[in-house]
Short mmCIF file of C-alpha atoms in Angstrom, two decimals:
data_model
loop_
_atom_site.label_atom_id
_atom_site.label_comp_id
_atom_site.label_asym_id
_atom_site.label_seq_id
_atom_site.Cartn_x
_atom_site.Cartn_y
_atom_site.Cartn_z
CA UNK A 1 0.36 43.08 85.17
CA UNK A 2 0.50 43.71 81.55
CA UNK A 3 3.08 41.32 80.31
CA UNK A 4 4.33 41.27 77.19
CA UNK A 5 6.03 37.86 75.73
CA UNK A 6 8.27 36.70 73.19
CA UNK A 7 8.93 32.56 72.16
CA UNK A 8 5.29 32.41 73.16
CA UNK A 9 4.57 29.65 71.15
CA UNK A 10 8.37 27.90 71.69
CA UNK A 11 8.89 25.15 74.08
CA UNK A 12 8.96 26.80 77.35
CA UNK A 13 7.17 30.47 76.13
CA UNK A 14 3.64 27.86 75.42
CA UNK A 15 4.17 26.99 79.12
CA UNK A 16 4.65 30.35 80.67
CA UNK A 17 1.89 32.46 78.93
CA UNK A 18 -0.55 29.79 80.45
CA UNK A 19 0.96 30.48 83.83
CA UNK A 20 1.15 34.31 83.55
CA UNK A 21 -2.86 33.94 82.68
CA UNK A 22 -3.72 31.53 85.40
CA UNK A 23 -1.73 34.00 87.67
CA UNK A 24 -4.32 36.99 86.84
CA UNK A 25 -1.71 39.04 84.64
CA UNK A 26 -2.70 40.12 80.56
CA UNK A 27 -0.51 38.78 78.46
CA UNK A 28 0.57 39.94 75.07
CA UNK A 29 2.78 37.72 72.73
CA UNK A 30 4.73 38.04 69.43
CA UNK A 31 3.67 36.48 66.34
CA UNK A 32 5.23 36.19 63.07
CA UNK A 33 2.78 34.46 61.60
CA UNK A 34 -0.72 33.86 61.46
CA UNK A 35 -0.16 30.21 62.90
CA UNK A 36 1.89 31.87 66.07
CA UNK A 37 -0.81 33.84 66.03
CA UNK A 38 -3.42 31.56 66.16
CA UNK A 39 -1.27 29.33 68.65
CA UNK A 40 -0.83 32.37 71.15
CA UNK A 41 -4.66 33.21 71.13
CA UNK A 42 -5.46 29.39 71.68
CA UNK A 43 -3.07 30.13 74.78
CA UNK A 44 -5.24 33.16 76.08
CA UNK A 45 -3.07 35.73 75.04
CA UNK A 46 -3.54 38.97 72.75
CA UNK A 47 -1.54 39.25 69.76
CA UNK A 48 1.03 41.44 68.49
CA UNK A 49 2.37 40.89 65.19
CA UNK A 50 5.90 41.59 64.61
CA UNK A 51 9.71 39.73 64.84
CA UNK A 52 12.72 40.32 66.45
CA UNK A 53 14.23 41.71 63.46
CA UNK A 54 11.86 44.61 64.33
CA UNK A 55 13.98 46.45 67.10
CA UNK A 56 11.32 49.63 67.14
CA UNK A 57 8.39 47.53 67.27
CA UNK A 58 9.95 45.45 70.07
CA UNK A 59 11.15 48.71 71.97
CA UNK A 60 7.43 49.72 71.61
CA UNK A 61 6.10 46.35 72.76
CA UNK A 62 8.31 46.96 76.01
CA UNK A 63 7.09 50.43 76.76
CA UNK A 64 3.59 49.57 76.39
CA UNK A 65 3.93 46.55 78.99
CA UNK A 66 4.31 46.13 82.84
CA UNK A 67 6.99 43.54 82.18
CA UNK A 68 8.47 41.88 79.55
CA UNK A 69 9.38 38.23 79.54
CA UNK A 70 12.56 36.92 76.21
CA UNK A 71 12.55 34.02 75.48
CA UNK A 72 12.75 33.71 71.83
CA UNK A 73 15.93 34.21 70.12
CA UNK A 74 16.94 34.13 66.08
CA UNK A 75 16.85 30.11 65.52
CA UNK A 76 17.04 31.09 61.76
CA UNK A 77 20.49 32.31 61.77
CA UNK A 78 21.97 29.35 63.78
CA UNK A 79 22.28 27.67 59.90
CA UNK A 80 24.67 30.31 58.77
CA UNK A 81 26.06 31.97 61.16
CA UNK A 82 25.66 29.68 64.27
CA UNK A 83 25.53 30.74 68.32
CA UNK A 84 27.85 33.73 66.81
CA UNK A 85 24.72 35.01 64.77
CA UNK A 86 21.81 34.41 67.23
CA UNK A 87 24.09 36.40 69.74
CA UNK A 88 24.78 39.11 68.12
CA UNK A 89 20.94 39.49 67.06
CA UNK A 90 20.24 39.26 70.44
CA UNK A 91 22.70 41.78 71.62
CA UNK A 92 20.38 44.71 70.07
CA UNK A 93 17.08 43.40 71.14
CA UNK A 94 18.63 43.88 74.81
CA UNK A 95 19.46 47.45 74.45
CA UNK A 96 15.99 48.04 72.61
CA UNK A 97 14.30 46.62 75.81
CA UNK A 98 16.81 48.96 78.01
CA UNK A 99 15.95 51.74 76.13
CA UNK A 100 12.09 51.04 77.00
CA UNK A 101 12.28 50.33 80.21
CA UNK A 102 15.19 52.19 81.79
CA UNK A 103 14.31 54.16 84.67
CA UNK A 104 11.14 52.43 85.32
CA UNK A 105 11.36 49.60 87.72
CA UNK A 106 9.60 47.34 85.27
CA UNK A 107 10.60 43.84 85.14
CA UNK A 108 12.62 41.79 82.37
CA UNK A 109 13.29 38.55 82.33
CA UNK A 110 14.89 36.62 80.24
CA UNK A 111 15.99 32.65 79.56
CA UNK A 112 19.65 31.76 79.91
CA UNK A 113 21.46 28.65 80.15
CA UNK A 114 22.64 26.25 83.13
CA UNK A 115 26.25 26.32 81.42
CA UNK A 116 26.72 29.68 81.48
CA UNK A 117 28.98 30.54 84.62
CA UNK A 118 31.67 27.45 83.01
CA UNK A 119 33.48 24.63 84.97
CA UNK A 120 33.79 25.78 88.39
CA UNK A 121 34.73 22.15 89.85
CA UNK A 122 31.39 22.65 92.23
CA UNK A 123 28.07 22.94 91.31
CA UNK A 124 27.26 26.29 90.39
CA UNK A 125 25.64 28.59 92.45
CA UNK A 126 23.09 31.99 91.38
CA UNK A 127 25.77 34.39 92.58
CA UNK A 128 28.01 32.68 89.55
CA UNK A 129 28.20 34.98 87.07
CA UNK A 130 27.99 34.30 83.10
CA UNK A 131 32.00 34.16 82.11
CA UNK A 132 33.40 36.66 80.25
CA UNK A 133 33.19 36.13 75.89
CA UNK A 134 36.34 36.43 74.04
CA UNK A 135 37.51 36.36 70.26
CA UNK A 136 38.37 32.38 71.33
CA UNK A 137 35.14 31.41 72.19
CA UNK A 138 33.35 32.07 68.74
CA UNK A 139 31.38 29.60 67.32
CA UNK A 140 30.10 27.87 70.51
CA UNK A 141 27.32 28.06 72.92
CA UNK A 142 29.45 30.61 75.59
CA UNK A 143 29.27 33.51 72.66
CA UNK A 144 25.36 33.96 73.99
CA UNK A 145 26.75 34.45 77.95
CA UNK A 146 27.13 38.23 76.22
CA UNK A 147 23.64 38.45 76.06
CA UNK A 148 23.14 37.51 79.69
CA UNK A 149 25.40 39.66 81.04
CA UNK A 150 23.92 42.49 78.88
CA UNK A 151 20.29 41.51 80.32
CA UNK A 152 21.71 42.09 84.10
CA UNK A 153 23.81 45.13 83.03
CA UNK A 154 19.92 46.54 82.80
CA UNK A 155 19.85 47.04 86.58
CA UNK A 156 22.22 49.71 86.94
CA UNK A 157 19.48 51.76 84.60
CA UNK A 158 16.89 51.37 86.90
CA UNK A 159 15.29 47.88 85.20
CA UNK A 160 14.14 45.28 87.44
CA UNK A 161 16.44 42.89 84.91
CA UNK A 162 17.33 38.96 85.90
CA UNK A 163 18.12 35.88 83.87
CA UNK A 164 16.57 32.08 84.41
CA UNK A 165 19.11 29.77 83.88
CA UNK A 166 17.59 26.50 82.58
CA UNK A 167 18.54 23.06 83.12
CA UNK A 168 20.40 21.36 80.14
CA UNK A 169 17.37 19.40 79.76
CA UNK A 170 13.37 20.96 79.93
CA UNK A 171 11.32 18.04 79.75
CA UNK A 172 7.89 17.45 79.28
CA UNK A 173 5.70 16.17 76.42
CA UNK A 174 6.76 18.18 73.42
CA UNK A 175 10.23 17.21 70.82
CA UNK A 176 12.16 20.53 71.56
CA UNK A 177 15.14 20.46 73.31
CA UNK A 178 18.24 17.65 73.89
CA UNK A 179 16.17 14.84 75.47
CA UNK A 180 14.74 13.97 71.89
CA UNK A 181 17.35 14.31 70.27
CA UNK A 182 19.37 11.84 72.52
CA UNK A 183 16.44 9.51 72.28
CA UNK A 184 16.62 9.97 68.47
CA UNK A 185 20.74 9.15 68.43
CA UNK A 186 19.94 5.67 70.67
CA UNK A 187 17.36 4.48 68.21
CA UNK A 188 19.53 5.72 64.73
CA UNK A 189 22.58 3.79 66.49
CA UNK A 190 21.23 1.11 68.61
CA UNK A 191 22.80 1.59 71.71
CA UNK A 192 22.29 4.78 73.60
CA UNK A 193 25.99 5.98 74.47
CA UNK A 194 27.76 7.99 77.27
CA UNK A 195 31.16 9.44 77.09
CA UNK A 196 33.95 8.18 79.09
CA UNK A 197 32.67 6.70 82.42
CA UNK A 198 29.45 8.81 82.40
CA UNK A 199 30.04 10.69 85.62
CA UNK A 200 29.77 13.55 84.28
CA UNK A 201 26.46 15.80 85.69
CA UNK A 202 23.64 16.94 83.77
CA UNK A 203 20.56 18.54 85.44
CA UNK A 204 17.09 18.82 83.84
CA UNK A 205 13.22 20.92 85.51
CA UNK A 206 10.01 19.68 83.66
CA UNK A 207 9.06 22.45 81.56
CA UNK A 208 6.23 23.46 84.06
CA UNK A 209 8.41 24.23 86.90
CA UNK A 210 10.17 26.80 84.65
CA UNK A 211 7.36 28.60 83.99
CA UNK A 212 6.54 29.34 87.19
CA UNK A 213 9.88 30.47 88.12
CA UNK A 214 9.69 32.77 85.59
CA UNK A 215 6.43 33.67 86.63
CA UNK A 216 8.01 34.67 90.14
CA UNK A 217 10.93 36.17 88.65
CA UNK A 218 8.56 38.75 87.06
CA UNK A 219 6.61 39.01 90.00
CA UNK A 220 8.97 39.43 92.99
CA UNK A 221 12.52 38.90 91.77
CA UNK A 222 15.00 41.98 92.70
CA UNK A 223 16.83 43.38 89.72
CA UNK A 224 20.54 42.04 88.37
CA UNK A 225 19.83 38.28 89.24
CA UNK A 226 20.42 34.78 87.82
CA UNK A 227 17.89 32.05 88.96
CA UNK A 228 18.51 28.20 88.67
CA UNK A 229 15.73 26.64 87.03
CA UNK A 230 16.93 22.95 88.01
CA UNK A 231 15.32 20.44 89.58
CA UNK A 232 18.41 18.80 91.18
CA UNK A 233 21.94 19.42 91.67
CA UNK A 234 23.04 16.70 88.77
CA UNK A 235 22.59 13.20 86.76
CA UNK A 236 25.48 11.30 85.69
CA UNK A 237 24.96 11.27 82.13
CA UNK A 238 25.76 7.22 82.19
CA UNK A 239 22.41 7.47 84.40
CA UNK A 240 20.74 9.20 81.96
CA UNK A 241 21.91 6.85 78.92
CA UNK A 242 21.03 3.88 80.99
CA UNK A 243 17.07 5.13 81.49
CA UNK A 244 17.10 5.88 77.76
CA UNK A 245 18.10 2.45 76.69
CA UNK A 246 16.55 0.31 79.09
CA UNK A 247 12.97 2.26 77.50
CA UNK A 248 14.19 1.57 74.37
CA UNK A 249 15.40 -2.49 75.11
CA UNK A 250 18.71 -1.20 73.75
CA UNK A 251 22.20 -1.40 75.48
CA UNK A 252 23.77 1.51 77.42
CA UNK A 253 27.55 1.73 75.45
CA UNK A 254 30.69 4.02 76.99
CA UNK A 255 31.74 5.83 74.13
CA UNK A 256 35.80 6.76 74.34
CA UNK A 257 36.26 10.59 74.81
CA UNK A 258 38.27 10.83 72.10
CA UNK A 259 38.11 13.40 69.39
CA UNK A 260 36.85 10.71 67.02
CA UNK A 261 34.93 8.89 69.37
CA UNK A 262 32.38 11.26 70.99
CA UNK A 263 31.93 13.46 67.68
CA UNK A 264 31.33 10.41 65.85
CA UNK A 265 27.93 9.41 68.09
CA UNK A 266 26.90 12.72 69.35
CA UNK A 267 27.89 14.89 66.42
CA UNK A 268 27.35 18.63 66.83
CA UNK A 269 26.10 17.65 70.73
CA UNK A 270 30.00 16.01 71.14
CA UNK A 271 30.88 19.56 73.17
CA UNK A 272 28.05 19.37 75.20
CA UNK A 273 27.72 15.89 76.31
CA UNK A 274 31.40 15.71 77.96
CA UNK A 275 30.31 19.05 79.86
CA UNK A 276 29.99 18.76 83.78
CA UNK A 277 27.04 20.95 84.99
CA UNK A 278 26.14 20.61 88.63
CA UNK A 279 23.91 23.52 90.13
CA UNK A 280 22.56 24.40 93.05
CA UNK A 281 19.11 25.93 93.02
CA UNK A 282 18.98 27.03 97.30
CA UNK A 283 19.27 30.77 96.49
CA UNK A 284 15.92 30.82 93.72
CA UNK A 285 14.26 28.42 96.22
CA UNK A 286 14.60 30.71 99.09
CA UNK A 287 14.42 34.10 97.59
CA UNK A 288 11.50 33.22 95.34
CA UNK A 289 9.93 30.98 97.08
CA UNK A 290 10.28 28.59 94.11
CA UNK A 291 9.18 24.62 94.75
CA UNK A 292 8.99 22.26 92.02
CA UNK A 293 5.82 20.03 91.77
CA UNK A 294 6.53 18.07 88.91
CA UNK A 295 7.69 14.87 88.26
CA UNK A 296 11.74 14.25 87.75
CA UNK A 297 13.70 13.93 84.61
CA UNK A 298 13.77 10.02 85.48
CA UNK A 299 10.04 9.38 86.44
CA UNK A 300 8.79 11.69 83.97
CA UNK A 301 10.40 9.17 80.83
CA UNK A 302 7.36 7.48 81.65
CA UNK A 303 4.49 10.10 81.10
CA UNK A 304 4.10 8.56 77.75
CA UNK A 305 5.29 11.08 75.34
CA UNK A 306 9.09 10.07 74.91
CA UNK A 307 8.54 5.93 74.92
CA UNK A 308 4.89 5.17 74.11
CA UNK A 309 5.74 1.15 73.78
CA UNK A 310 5.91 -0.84 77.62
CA UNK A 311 9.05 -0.16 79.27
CA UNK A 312 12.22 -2.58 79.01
CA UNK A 313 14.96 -3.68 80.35
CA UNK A 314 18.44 -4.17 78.85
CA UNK A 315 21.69 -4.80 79.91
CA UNK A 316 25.12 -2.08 80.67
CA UNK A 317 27.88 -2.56 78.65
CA UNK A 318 31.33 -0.58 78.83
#
């Protein structure tokens, strides 16, 4: 299959391109740049130069492919416009890729978030969908569960559309995503905090598992799904906090979930953290035939990337 990519040189886009190759298919990624460029032929795949600001050359990209696989998104407006901006840039690249591909059967998949079907008091399931976006919920990280929705909308005109949800945490041995940067706020503070009683769930998939789910999702997924790219149903965050510090020698620390508190160690994170995300991954497991092979979100602290100094121990306070 000719495959064509974009984020191929972003955390989990460097992963999947390598999978899509070993896998037999041609892949073709976007570069803005001639280091993306040079990154994505180091990864085996052809070149097309090009951004996302370039709708027509995207829609072009799409109609010269077999599939298409999104999951880059406008990380430059998130400065001045924030989730609002990225979404809304996002919004057309969808109906450029619907305009390509409607009527064909071709696949798209694209990357979505964990979070996106809300606080269901259960761990959410792939038959969830993303909640609806109102005028309230501008300026935070549900404004982008438009662009989902829009992405599975595709089905009804004939494209082979579905979304991978991805764990709150993709780990593996590169500094994107929250892991580092919760690492980085238990070293700048000394303690590595949790909010309230830490109960709260998180999930995480090592950053190789996703990219063969998206792999599969190309392959054989039916059109107008979500898959769960998680590796388990949930981590209490205290959990979590407690592997960090005890890696670091540092204390684990409750932090009051106040509106003080929390915003005054996590910072923009504060809405995040306090989230409870527990998923259920049965229905991309048995559709797709999906099993992860790599190691946990635990275990994996230890590859040698995130804590290069001997592991330590270190006492829980609360």
């Amino acid at each position: 299959m000719r495959v064509f990519v974009t984020g191929g040189t972003g955390h989990s886009g460097s992963y999947i391109i390598p999978e899509l190759i070993a896998a037999g298919h041609e892949v073709t990624g976007l570069a803005r740049s001639d280091t993306a460029a040079a990154a994505l032929s180091a990864l085996g795949a052809k070149v097309r130069r090009g951004d996302l600001a370039d709708l027509a050359g995207l829609k072009e990209a799409a109609a010269d492919s077999d599939g298409v696989v999104h999951v880059a998104h406008r990380q430059d407006l998130l400065p001045s416009g924030g989730m609002d901006a990225v979404a809304a840039a996002e919004l057309p690249i969808v109906r450029a890729y619907g305009e390509a591909l409607a009527g064909t059967g071709k696949p798209l998949v694209a990357a979505g978030s964990i979070g996106s079907p809300g606080q269901l008091g259960r761990p959410a399931t792939e038959e969830d969908p993303a909640l609806s976006v109102g005028d309230e919920h501008k300026g935070t990280l549900r404004v982008r569960n438009a662009v989902e929705a829009a992405v599975i909308g595709l089905a009804e005109r004939g494209v082979r559309s579905s979304v991978v949800r991805i764990a709150n945490i993709m780990h593996s041995t590169t500094d994107a995503g929250f892991l580092p940067m919760l690492i980085a706020l238990a070293r700048e503070k000394g303690f590595a905090g949790y909010p309230g009683d830490g109960a709260n769930l998180w999930n995480a998939v090592h950053v190789r598992d996703v990219a063969s789910l998206f792999r599969l999702a190309l392959e054989k997924g039916p059109a107008g799904r979500y898959w769960h790219a998680v590796e388990d149903g949930g981590i209490p965050f205290r959990e979590l906090a407690e592997a960090v510090g005890s890696r670091l020698g540092l204390p684990a620390v409750s932090i009051p979930v106040d509106v003080l508190m929390v915003p005054g160690y996590f910072g923009f994170l504060a809405n995040i953290v306090t989230q409870n995300y527990p998923a259920s991954h049965l229905i991309t497991r048995r559709a797709l035939g999906w099993e992860p092979t790599r190691p946990g979100l635990l275990a994996d602290l230890d590859n040698g990337h995130y804590f290069p100094a001997a592991p330590q121990s270190a006492p829980t306070m609360s």
